[in-house]
Coordinates of C-alpha atoms and ligand atoms in Angstrom, one line a residue:
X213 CA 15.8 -26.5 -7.3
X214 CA 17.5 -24.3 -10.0
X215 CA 20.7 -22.5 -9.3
X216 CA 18.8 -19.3 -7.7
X217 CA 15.8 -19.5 -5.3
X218 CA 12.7 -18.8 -7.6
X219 CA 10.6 -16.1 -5.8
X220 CA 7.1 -14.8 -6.3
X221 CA 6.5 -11.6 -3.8
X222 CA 2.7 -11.3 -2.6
X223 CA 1.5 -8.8 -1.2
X224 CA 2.2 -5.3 -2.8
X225 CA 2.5 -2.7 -0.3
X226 CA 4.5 -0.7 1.4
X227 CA 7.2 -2.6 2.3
X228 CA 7.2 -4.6 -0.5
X229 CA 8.2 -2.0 -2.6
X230 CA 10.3 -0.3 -0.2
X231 CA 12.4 -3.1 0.6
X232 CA 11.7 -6.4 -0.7
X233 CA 12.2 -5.6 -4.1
X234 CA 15.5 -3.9 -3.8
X235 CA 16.9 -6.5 -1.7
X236 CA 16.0 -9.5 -3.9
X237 CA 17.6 -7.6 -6.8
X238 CA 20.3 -7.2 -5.2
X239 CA 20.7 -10.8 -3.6
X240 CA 22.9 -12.9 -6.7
X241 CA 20.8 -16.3 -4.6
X242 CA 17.3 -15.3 -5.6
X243 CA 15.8 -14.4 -8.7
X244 CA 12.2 -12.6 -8.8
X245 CA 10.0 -14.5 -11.0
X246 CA 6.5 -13.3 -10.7
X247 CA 4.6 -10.7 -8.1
X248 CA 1.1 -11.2 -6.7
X249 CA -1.1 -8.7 -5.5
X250 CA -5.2 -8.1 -6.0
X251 CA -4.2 -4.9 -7.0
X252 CA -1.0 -3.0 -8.9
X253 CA 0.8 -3.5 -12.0
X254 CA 3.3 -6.1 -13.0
X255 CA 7.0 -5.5 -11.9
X256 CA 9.7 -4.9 -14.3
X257 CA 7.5 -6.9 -17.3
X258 CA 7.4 -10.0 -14.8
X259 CA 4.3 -12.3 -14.3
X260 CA 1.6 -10.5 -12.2
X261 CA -1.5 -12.6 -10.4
X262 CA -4.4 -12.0 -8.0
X263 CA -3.8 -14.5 -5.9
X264 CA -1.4 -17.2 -5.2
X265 CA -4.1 -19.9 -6.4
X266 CA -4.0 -18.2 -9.8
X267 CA 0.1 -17.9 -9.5
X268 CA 0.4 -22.0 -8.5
X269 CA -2.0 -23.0 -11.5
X270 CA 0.0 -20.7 -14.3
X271 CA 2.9 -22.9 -14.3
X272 CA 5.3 -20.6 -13.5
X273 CA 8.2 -22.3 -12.1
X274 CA 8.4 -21.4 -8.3
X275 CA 10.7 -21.9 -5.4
X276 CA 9.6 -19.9 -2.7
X277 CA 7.4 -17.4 -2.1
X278 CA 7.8 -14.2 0.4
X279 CA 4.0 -13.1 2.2
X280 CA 3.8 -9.0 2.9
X281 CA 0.1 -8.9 3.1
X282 CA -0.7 -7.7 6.9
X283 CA -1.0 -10.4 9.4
X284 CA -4.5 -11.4 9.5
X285 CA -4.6 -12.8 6.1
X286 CA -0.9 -14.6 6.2
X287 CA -1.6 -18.1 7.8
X288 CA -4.0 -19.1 4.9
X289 CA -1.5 -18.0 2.3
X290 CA 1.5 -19.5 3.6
X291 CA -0.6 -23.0 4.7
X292 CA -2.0 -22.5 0.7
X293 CA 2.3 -21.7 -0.6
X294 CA 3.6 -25.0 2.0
X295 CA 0.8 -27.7 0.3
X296 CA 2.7 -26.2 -2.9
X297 CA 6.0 -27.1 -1.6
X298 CA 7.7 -23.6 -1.4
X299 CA 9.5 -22.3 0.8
X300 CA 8.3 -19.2 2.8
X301 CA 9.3 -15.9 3.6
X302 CA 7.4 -14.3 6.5
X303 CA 7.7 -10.8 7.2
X304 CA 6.8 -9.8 10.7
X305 CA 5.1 -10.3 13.0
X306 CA 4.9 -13.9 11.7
X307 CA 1.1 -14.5 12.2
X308 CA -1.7 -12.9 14.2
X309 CA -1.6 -15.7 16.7
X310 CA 0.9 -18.3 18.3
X311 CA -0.7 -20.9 17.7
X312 CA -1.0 -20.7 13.8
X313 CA 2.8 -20.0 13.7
X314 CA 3.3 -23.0 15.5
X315 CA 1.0 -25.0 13.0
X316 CA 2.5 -23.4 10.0
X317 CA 6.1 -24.5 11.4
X318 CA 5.2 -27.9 11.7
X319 CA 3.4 -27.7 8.4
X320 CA 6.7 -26.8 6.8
X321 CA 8.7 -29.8 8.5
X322 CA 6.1 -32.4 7.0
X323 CA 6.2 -31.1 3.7
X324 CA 10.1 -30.7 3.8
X325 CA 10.3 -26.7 2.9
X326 CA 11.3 -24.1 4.7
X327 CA 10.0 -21.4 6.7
X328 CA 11.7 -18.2 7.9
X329 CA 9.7 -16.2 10.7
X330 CA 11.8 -13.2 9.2
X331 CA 12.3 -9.8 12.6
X332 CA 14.2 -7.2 10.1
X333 CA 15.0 -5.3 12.9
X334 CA 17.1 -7.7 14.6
X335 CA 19.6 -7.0 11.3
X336 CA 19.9 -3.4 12.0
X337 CA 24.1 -3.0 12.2
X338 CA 24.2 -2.5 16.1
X339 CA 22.2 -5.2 17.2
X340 CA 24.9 -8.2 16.9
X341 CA 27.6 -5.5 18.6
X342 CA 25.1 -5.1 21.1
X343 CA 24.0 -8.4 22.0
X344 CA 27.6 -9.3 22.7
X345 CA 28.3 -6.3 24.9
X346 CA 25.5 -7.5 26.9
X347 CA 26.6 -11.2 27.0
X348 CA 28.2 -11.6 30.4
X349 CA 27.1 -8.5 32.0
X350 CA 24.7 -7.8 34.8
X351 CA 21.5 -6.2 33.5
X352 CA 20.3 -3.8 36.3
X353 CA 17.0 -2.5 34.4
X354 CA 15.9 -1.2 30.8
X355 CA 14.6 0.8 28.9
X356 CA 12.1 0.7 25.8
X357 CA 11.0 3.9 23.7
X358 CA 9.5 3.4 20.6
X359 CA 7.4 6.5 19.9
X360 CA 6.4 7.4 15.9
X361 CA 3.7 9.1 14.3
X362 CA 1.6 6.7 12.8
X363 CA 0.1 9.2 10.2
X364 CA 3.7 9.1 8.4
X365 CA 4.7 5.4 8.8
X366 CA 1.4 3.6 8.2
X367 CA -1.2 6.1 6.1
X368 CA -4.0 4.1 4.6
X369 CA -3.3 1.1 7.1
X370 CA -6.5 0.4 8.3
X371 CA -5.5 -3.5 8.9
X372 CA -3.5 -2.1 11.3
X373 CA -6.3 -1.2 14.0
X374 CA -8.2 -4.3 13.2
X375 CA -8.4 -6.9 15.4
X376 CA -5.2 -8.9 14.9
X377 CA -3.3 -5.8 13.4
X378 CA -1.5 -5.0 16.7
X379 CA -1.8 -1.0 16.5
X380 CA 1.3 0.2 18.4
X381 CA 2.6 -3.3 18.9
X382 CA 3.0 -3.2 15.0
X383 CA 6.2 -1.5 15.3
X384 CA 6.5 -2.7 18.8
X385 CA 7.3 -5.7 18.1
X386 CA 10.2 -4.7 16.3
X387 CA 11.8 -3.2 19.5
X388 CA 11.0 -6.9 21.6
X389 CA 12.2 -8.5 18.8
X390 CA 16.0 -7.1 18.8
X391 CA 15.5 -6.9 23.0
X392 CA 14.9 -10.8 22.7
X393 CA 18.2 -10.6 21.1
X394 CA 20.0 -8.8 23.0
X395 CA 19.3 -9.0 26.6
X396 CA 20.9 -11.9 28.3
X397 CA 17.9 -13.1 30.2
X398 CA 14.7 -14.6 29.2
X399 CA 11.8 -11.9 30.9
X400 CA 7.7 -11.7 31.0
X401 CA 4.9 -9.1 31.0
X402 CA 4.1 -8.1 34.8
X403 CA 1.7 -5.2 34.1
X404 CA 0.6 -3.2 30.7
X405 CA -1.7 -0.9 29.7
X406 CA -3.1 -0.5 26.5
X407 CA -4.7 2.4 25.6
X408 CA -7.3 1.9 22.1
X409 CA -9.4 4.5 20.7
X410 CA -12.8 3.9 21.3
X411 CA -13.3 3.9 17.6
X412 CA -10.3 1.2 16.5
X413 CA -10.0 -1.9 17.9
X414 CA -6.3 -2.0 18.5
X415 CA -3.9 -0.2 20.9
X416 CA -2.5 3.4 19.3
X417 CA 0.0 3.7 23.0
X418 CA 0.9 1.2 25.7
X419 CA 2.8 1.2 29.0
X420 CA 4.3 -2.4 29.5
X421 CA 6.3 -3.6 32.8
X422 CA 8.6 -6.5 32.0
X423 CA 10.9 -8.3 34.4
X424 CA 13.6 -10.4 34.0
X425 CA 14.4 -13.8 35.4
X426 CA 16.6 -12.2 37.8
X427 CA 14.2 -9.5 39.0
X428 CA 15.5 -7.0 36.9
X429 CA 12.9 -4.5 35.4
X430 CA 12.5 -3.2 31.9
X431 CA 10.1 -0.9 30.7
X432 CA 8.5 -0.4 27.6
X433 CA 6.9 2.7 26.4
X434 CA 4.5 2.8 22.9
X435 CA 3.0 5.4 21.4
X436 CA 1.6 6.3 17.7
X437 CA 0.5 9.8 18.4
X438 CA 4.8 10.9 18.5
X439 CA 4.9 14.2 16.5
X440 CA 8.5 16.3 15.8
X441 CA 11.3 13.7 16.5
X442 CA 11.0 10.4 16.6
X443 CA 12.4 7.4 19.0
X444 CA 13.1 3.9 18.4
X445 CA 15.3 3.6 21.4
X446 CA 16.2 0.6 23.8
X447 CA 18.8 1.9 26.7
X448 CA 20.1 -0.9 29.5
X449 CA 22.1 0.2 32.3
X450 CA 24.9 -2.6 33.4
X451 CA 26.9 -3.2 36.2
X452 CA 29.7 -2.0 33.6
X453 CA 28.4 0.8 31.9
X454 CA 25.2 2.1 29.8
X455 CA 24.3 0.8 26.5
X456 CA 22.1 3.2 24.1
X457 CA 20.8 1.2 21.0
X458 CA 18.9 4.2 18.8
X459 CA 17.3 5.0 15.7
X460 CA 15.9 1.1 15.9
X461 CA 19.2 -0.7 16.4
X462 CA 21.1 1.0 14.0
X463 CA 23.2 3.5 16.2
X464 CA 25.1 1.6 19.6
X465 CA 26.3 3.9 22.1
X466 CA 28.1 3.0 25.0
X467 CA 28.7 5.5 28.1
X468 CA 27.9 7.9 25.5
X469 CA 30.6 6.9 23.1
X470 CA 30.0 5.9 19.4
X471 CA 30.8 2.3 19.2
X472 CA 28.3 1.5 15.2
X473 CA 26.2 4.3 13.7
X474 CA 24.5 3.8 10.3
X475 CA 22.0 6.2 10.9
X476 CA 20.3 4.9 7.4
X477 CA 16.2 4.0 7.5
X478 CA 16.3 0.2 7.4
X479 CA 20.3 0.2 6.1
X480 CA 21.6 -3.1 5.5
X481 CA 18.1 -4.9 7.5
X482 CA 16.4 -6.8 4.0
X483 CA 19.3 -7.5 2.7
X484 CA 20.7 -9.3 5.7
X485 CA 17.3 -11.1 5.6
X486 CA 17.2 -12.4 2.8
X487 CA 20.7 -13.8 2.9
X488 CA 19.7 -15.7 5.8
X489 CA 16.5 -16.7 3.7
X490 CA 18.8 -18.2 1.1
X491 CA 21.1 -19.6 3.8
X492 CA 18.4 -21.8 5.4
X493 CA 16.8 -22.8 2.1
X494 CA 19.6 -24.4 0.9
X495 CA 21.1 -25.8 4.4
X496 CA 17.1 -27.8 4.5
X497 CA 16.4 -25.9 7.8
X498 CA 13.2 -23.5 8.8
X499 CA 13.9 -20.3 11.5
X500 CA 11.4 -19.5 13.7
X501 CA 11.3 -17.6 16.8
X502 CA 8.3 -16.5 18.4
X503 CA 9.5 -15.0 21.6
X504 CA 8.5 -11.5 20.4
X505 CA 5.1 -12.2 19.2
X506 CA 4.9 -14.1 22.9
X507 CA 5.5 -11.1 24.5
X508 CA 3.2 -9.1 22.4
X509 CA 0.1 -11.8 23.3
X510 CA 1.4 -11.6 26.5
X511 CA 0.6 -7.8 26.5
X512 CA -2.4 -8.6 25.2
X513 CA -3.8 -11.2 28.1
X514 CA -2.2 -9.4 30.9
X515 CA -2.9 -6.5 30.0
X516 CA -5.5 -3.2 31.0
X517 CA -7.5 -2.2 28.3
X518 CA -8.5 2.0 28.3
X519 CA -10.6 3.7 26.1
X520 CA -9.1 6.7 25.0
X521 CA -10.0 9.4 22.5
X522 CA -10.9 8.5 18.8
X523 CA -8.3 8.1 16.0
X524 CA -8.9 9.8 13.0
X525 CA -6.4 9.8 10.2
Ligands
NAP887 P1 0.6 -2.3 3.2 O1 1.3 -1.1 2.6 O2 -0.8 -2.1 3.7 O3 0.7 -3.5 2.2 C1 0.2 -4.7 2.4 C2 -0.4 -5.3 1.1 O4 -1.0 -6.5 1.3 C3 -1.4 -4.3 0.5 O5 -0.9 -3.4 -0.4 C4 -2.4 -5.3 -0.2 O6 -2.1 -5.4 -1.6 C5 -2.2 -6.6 0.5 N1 -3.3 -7.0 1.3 C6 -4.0 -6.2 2.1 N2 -5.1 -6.8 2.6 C7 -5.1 -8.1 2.0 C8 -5.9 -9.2 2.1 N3 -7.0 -9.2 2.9 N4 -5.6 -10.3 1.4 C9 -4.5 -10.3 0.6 N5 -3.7 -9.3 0.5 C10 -4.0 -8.2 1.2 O7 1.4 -2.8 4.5 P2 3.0 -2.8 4.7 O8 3.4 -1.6 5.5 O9 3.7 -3.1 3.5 O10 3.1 -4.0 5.8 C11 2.9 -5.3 5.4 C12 3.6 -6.2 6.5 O11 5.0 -5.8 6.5 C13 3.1 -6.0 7.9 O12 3.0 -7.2 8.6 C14 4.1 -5.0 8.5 O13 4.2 -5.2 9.9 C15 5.3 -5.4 7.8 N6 6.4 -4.4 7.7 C16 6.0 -3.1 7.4 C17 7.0 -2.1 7.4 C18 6.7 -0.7 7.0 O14 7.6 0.2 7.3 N7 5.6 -0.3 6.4 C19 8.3 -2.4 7.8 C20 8.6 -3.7 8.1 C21 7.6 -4.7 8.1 P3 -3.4 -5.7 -2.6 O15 -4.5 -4.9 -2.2 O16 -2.8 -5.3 -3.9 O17 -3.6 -7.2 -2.4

């Protein structure tokens, strides 16, 4: 491998643009090389192709690639990227099922490249503070509000209420992955509700009961349909105090007292990713936790399915 991780970005979207691209210019480890999307413009004068068939057979010399198409359409891409011998980038949620993350993991070992099951929120700057507050403290109950209008964070996504697009759970999922972080006990689904427009297949609210291994309960609440402000909140009350994690795990708050706030959208998240991409392409290693996308099948088999009224953007 050269001196800097070669990249090619696929999948052109929103987050692509928002954040990939700044944080890989500013990350002195990787260097863009070519951007794939089926449609767009080339990026700063770079190579642009449809697909990653046509990026492998140009010759362009490639390292790794990072895959922010939506989940449906990731596996086959990143199995396609692996044969290649790149490493991969996986933005979140890693698949649309376990079982193909598991298969793309062990497709990585045997081919010797690495693959990071990347959970941006688990970089926002209070999660680490939190997580060690937590350690060592008894967890009485928690919990989880992540309500945001889906109009404003996600117009256009129609893979989103497609089967295997997760509907609230999209940015759900961010919330279980920094509260698999962060809580010091492994917990389950006991009970959720999932309510899906009877014109969508996917959930646009859900109502989730969790419990911990010591009986502890936490409590998740989802909902797309959030106008005015909006919540990315995870609260747990301890034997020792109360600990607020807001704005998506960038502000901690402890008995009410600012202990990190960098109330920024997504401050600090990518670039913290992608320095961990860098790190575990060059130690030989692949990182890949699917305890969040667990819990979200989890949601899904346990749960109660309602019919509710139609979504129309
Ligand atoms: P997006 O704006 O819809 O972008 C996804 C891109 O993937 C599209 O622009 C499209 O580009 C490409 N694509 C769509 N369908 C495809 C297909 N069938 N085959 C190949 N490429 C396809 O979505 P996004 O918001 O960037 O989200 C992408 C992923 O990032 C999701 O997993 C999401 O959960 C995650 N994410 C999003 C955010 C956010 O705030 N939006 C934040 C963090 C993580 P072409 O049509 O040009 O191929």
């Amino acid at each position: 491998m050269s001196a800097r991780i070669r990249l090619a970005l696929v999948g052109m979207g929103k987050i692509a643009h928002d954040q990939h691209l700044p944080a890989i210019a500013g990350n002195d480890d990787i260097e863009l090389v070519a951007t794939v999307s089926r449609h767009g413009e080339p990026v700063g004068g770079l190579p642009f192709f449809p697909n990653v068939e046509a990026l492998a057979a140009s010759g362009v010399a490639v390292d790794a690639v990072a895959l922010c198409t939506p989940p449906q359409v990731r596996r086959a891409i990143a199995q396609f990227a692996i044969e290649q011998g790149w490493h991969v980038f996986l933005e979140k949620p890693p698949g649309a099922t376990l079982a193909e993350v598991t298969a793309l993991r062990d497709a990585a070992t045997t081919r010797g490249v690495s693959l990071f099951a990347s959970w941006h929120s688990r970089y926002a700057d209070g999660v680490e503070p939190a997580r060690s507050w937590l350690s060592g403290r008894e967890v009485k109950r928690a919990t989880i509000t992540w309500r945001e209008d889906v109009r404003v964070w996600h117009p256009g996504q129609d893979w989103i209420w497609e089967p295997g697009g997760f509907g609230v759970f999209d940015p759900g999922i961010n919330a279980l992955s920094i509260a698999t972080r962060i809580l010091p006990r492994p917990f389950f689904v006991e009970t959720a509700e999932l309510d899906v427009p009877s014109n969508r297949a996917a959930p646009i609210a859900a109502r989730v009961a969790f419990r911990d291994t010591a009986g502890s309960a936490i409590a998740m609440d989802l909902d797309f349909r959030q106008e005015g402000p909006q919540h990315w909140d995870i609260e747990v009350e301890t034997d020792a105090g109360t600990l607020l994690l807001a704005k998506g795990g960038s502000v901690l708050t402890i008995d009410g007292k600012e202990a990190v706030a960098h109330d920024a959208e997504l401050h600090g998240e990518y670039p913290g990713l992608y320095r961990r991409f860098a790190e575990i392409v060059r130690a030989g290693e692949s990182d890949v936790d699917v305890a969040p996308l667990r819990l979200v099948a989890d949601a899904f088999l346990r749960g109660r399915h309602i019919a509710v009224e139609p979504f129309v953007e």
